[in-house]
PDB file of C-alpha atoms in Angstrom:
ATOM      1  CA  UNK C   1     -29.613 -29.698  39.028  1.00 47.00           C
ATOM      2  CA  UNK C   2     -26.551 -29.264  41.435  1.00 49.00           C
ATOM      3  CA  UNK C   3     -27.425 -25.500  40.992  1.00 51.00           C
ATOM      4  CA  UNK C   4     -30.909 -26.109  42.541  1.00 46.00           C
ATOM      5  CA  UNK C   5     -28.864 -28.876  45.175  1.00 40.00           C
ATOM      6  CA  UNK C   6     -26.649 -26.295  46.278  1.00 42.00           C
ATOM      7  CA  UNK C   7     -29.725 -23.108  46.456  1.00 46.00           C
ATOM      8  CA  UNK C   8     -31.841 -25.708  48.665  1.00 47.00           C
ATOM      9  CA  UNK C   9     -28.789 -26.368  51.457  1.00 44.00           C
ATOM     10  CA  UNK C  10     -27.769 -22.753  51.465  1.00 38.00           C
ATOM     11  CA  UNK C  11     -31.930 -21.902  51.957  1.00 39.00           C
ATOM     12  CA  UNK C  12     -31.997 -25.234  54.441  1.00 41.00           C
ATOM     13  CA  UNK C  13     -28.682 -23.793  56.141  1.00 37.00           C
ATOM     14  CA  UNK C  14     -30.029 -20.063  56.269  1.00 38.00           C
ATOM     15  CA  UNK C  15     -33.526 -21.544  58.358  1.00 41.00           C
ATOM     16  CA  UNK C  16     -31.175 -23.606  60.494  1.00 43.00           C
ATOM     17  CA  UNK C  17     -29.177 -20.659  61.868  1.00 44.00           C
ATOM     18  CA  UNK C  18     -32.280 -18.109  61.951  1.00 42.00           C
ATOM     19  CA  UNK C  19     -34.201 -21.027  64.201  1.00 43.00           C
ATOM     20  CA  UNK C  20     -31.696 -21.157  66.810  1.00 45.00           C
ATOM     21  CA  UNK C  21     -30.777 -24.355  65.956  1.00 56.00           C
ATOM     22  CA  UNK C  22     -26.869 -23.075  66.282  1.00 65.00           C
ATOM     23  CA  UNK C  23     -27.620 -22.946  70.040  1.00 72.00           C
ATOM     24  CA  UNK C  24     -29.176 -26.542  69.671  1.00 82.00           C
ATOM     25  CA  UNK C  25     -25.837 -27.777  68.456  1.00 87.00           C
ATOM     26  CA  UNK C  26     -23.540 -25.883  70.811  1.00 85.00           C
ATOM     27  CA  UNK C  27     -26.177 -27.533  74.163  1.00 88.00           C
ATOM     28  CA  UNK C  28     -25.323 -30.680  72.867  1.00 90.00           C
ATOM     29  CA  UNK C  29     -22.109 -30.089  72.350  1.00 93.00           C
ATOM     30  CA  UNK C  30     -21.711 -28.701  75.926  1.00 92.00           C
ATOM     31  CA  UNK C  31     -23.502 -30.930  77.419  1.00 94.00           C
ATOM     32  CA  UNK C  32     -21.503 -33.671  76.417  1.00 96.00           C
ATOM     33  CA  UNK C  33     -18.281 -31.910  78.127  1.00 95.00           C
ATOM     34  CA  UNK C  34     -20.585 -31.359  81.217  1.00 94.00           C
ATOM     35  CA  UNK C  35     -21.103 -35.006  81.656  1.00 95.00           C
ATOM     36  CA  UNK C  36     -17.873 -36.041  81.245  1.00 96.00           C
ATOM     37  CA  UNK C  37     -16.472 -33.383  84.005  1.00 96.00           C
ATOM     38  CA  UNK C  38     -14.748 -30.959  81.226  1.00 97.00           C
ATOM     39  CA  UNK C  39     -16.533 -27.673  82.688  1.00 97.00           C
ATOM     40  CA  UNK C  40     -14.210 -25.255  81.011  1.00 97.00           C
ATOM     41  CA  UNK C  41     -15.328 -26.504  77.423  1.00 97.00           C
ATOM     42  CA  UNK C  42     -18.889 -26.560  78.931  1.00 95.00           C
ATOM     43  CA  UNK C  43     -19.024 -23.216  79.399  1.00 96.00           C
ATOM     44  CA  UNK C  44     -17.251 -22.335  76.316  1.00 95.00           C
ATOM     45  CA  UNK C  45     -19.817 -24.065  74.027  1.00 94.00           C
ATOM     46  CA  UNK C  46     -23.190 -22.610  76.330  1.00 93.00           C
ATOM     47  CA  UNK C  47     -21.760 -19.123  75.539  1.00 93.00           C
ATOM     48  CA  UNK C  48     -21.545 -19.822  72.144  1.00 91.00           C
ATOM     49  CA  UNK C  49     -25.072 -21.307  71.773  1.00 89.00           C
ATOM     50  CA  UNK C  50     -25.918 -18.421  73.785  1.00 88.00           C
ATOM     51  CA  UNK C  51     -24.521 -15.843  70.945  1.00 86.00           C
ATOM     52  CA  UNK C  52     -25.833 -18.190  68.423  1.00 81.00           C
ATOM     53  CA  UNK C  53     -29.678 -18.329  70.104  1.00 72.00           C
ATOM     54  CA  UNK C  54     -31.710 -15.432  69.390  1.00 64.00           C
ATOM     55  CA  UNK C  55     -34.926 -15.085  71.733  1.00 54.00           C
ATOM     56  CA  UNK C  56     -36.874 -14.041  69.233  1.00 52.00           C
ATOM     57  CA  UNK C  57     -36.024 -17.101  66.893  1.00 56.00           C
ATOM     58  CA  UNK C  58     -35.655 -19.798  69.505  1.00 57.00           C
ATOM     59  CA  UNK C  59     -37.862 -21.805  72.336  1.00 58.00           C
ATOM     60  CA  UNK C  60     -37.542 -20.296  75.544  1.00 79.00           C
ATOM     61  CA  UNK C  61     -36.511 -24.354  76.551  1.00 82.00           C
ATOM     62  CA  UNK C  62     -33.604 -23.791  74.646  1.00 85.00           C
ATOM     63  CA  UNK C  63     -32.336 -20.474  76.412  1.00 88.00           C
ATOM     64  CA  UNK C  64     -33.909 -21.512  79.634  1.00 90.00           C
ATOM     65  CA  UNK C  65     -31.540 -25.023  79.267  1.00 91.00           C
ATOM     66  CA  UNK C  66     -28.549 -23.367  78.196  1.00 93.00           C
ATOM     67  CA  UNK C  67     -28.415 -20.538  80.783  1.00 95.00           C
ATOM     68  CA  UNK C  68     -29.134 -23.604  83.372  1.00 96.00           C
ATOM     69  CA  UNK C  69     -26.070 -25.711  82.735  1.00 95.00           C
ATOM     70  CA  UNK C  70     -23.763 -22.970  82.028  1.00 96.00           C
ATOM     71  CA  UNK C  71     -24.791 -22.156  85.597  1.00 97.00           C
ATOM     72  CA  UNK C  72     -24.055 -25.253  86.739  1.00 97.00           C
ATOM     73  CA  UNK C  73     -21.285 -25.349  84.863  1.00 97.00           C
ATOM     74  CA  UNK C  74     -19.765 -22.476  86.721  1.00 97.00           C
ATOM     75  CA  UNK C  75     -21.037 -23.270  89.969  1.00 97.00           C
ATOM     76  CA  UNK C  76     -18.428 -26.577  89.243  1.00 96.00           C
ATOM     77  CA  UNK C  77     -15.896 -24.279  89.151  1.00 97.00           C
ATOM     78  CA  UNK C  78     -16.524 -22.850  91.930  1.00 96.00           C
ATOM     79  CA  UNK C  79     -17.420 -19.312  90.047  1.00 98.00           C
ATOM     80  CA  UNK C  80     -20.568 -18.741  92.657  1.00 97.00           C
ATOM     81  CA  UNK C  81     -21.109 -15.163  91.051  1.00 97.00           C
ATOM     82  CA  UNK C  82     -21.447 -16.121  87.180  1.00 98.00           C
ATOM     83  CA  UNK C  83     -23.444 -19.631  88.772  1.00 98.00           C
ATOM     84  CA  UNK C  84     -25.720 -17.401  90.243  1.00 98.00           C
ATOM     85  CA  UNK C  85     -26.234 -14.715  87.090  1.00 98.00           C
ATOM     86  CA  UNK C  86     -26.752 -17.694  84.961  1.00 97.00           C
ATOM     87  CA  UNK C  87     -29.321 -19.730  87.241  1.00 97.00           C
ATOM     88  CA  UNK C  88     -31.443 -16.688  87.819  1.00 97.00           C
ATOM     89  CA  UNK C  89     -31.276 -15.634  84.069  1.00 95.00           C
ATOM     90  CA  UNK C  90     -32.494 -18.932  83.235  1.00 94.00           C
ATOM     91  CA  UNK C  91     -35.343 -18.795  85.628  1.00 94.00           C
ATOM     92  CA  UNK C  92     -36.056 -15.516  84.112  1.00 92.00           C
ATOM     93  CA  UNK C  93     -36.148 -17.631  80.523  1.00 90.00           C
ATOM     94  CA  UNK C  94     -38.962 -19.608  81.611  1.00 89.00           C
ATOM     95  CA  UNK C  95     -40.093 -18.816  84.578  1.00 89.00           C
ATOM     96  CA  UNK C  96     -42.722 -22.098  84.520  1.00 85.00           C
ATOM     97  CA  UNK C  97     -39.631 -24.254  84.983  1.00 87.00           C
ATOM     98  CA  UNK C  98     -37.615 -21.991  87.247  1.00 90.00           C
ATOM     99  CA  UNK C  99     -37.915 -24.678  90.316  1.00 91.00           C
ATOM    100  CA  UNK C 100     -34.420 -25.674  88.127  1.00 93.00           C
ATOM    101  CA  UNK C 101     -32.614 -22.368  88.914  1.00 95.00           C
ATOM    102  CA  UNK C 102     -34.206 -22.300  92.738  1.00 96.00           C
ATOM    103  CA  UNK C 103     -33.228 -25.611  93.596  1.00 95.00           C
ATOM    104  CA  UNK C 104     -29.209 -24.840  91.780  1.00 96.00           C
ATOM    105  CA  UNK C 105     -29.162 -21.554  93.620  1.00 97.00           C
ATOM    106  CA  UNK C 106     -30.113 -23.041  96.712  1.00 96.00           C
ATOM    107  CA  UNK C 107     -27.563 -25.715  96.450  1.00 96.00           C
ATOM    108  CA  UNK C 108     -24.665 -23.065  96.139  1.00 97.00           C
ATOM    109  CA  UNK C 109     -26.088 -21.360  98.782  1.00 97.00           C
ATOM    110  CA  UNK C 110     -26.117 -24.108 101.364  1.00 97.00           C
ATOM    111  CA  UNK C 111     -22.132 -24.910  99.966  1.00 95.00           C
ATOM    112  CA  UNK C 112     -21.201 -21.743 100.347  1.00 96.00           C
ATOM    113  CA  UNK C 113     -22.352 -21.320 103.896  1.00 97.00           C
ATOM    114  CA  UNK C 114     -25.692 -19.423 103.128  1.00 97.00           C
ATOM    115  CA  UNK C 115     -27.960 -21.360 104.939  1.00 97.00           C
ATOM    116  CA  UNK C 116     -30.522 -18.310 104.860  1.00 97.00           C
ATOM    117  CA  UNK C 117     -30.610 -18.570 101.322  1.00 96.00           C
ATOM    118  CA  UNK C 118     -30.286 -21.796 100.599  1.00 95.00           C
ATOM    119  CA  UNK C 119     -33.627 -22.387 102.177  1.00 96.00           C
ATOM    120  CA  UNK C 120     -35.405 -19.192 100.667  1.00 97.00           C
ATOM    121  CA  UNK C 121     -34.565 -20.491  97.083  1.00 96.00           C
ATOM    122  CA  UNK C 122     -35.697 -23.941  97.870  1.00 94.00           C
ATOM    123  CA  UNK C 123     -39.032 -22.551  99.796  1.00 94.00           C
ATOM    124  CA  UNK C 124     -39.322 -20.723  96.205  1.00 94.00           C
ATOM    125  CA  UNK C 125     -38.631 -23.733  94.395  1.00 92.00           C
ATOM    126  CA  UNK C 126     -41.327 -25.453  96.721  1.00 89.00           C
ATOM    127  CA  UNK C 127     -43.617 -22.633  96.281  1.00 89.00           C
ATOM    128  CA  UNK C 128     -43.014 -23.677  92.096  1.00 87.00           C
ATOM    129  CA  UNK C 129     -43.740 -27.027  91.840  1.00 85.00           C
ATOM    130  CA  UNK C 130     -47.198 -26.535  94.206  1.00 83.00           C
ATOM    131  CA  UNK C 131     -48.922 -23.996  91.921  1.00 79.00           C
ATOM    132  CA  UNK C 132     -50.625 -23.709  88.931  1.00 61.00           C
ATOM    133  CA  UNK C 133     -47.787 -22.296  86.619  1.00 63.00           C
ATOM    134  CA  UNK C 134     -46.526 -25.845  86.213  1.00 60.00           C
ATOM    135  CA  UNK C 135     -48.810 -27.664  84.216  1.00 58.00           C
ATOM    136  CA  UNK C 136     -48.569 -30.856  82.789  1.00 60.00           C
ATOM    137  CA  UNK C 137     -45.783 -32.977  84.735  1.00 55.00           C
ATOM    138  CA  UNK C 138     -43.721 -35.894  82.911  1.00 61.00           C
ATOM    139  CA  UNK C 139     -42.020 -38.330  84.807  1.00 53.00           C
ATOM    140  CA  UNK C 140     -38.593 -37.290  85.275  1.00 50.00           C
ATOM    141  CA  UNK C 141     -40.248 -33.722  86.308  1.00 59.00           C
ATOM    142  CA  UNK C 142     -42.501 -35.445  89.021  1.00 57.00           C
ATOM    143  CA  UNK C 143     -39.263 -37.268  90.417  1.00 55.00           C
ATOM    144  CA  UNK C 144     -38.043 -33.528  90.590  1.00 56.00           C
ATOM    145  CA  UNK C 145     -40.875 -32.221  92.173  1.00 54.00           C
ATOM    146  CA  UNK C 146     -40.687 -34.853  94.312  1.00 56.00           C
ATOM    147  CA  UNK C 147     -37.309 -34.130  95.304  1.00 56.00           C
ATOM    148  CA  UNK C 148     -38.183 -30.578  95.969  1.00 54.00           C
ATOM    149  CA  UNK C 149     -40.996 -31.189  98.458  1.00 51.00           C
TER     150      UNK C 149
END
C-alpha cells in the first residue's frame, strides 16, 4: 500500500513540474515579495518560475504574468533596460493582454524623461483595449481599460 502511496506522489509530483506549475509556485512566491516592497527577492523568484515554466507545458497567462512583474519588478529598481526586455517579452507572451506591458513601458518612459515614448506605448495600449483582440472583459480589466482611455 505505501508502495502504491509513494508511486502516486512521485507520478502526482512528475505532472506538477511538467505543467508548469513550478512557475505557479515561484509567481506566488514573488509576488508576495513584490507587494511587500522586497524587489530583489521578486526578481529572484520570477526568474526561477521563469526556468521552471516551459511554454510548451504552461498557459501563456502564466509566462505573460511572470515576465510582467519581473518587469515591474526591475523597473522598481530602477533597472529601465531589463524593465523594458521583460515588459515587451511579456507582451510578446500574450499579445491579447499586452495593454499591461504598453501601459508599464509607457510609465518608465514618461519617468525617465521619454515623453515621446511614453505616449507611443500608451497610444498602443489605447489602440489594445479598443479592438477586437480583447475579448471578453472582467471587471478589474474594464477598470484598466478604463484607465487607459
Amino acid at each position: 500500500m505505501i508502495k502504491k502511496l509513494g508511486f502516486f506522489m512521485l507520478c502526482g509530483l512528475l505532472f506538477l513540474s511538467l505543467s508548469g506549475c513550478g512557475g505557479i509556485m515561484h509567481r506566488v512566491k514573488g509576488d508576495k515579495f513584490l507587494n511587500s516592497g522586497q524587489y530583489n527577492e521578486a526578481i529572484a523568484e520570477y526568474e526561477e518560475g521563469l526556468k521552471a515554466y516551459s511554454a510548451d507545458t504552461g498557459p501563456n497567462a502564466l509566462r505573460f504574468g511572470i515576465l510582467n512583474s519581473l518587469g515591474y519588478a526591475y523597473d522598481m529598481v530602477d533597472n529601465n533596460d531589463k524593465a523594458s526586455k521583460y515588459y515587451l517579452m511579456s507582451i510578446e507572451a500574450y499579445p491579447e493582454r499586452g495593454y499591461y506591458g504598453y501601459i508599464n513601458l509607457a510609465g518608465l518612459n514618461y519617468r525617465i524623461g521619454n515623453l515621446k515614448g511614453a505616449y507611443e506605448y500608451s497610444q498602443k495600449a489605447k489602440e489594445l483595449v479598443n479592438s477586437s483582440k480583447v475579448g471578453n472583459w472582467s471587471a478589474y480589466e474594464t477598470s484598466v481599460k478604463n484607465a487607459v482611455i
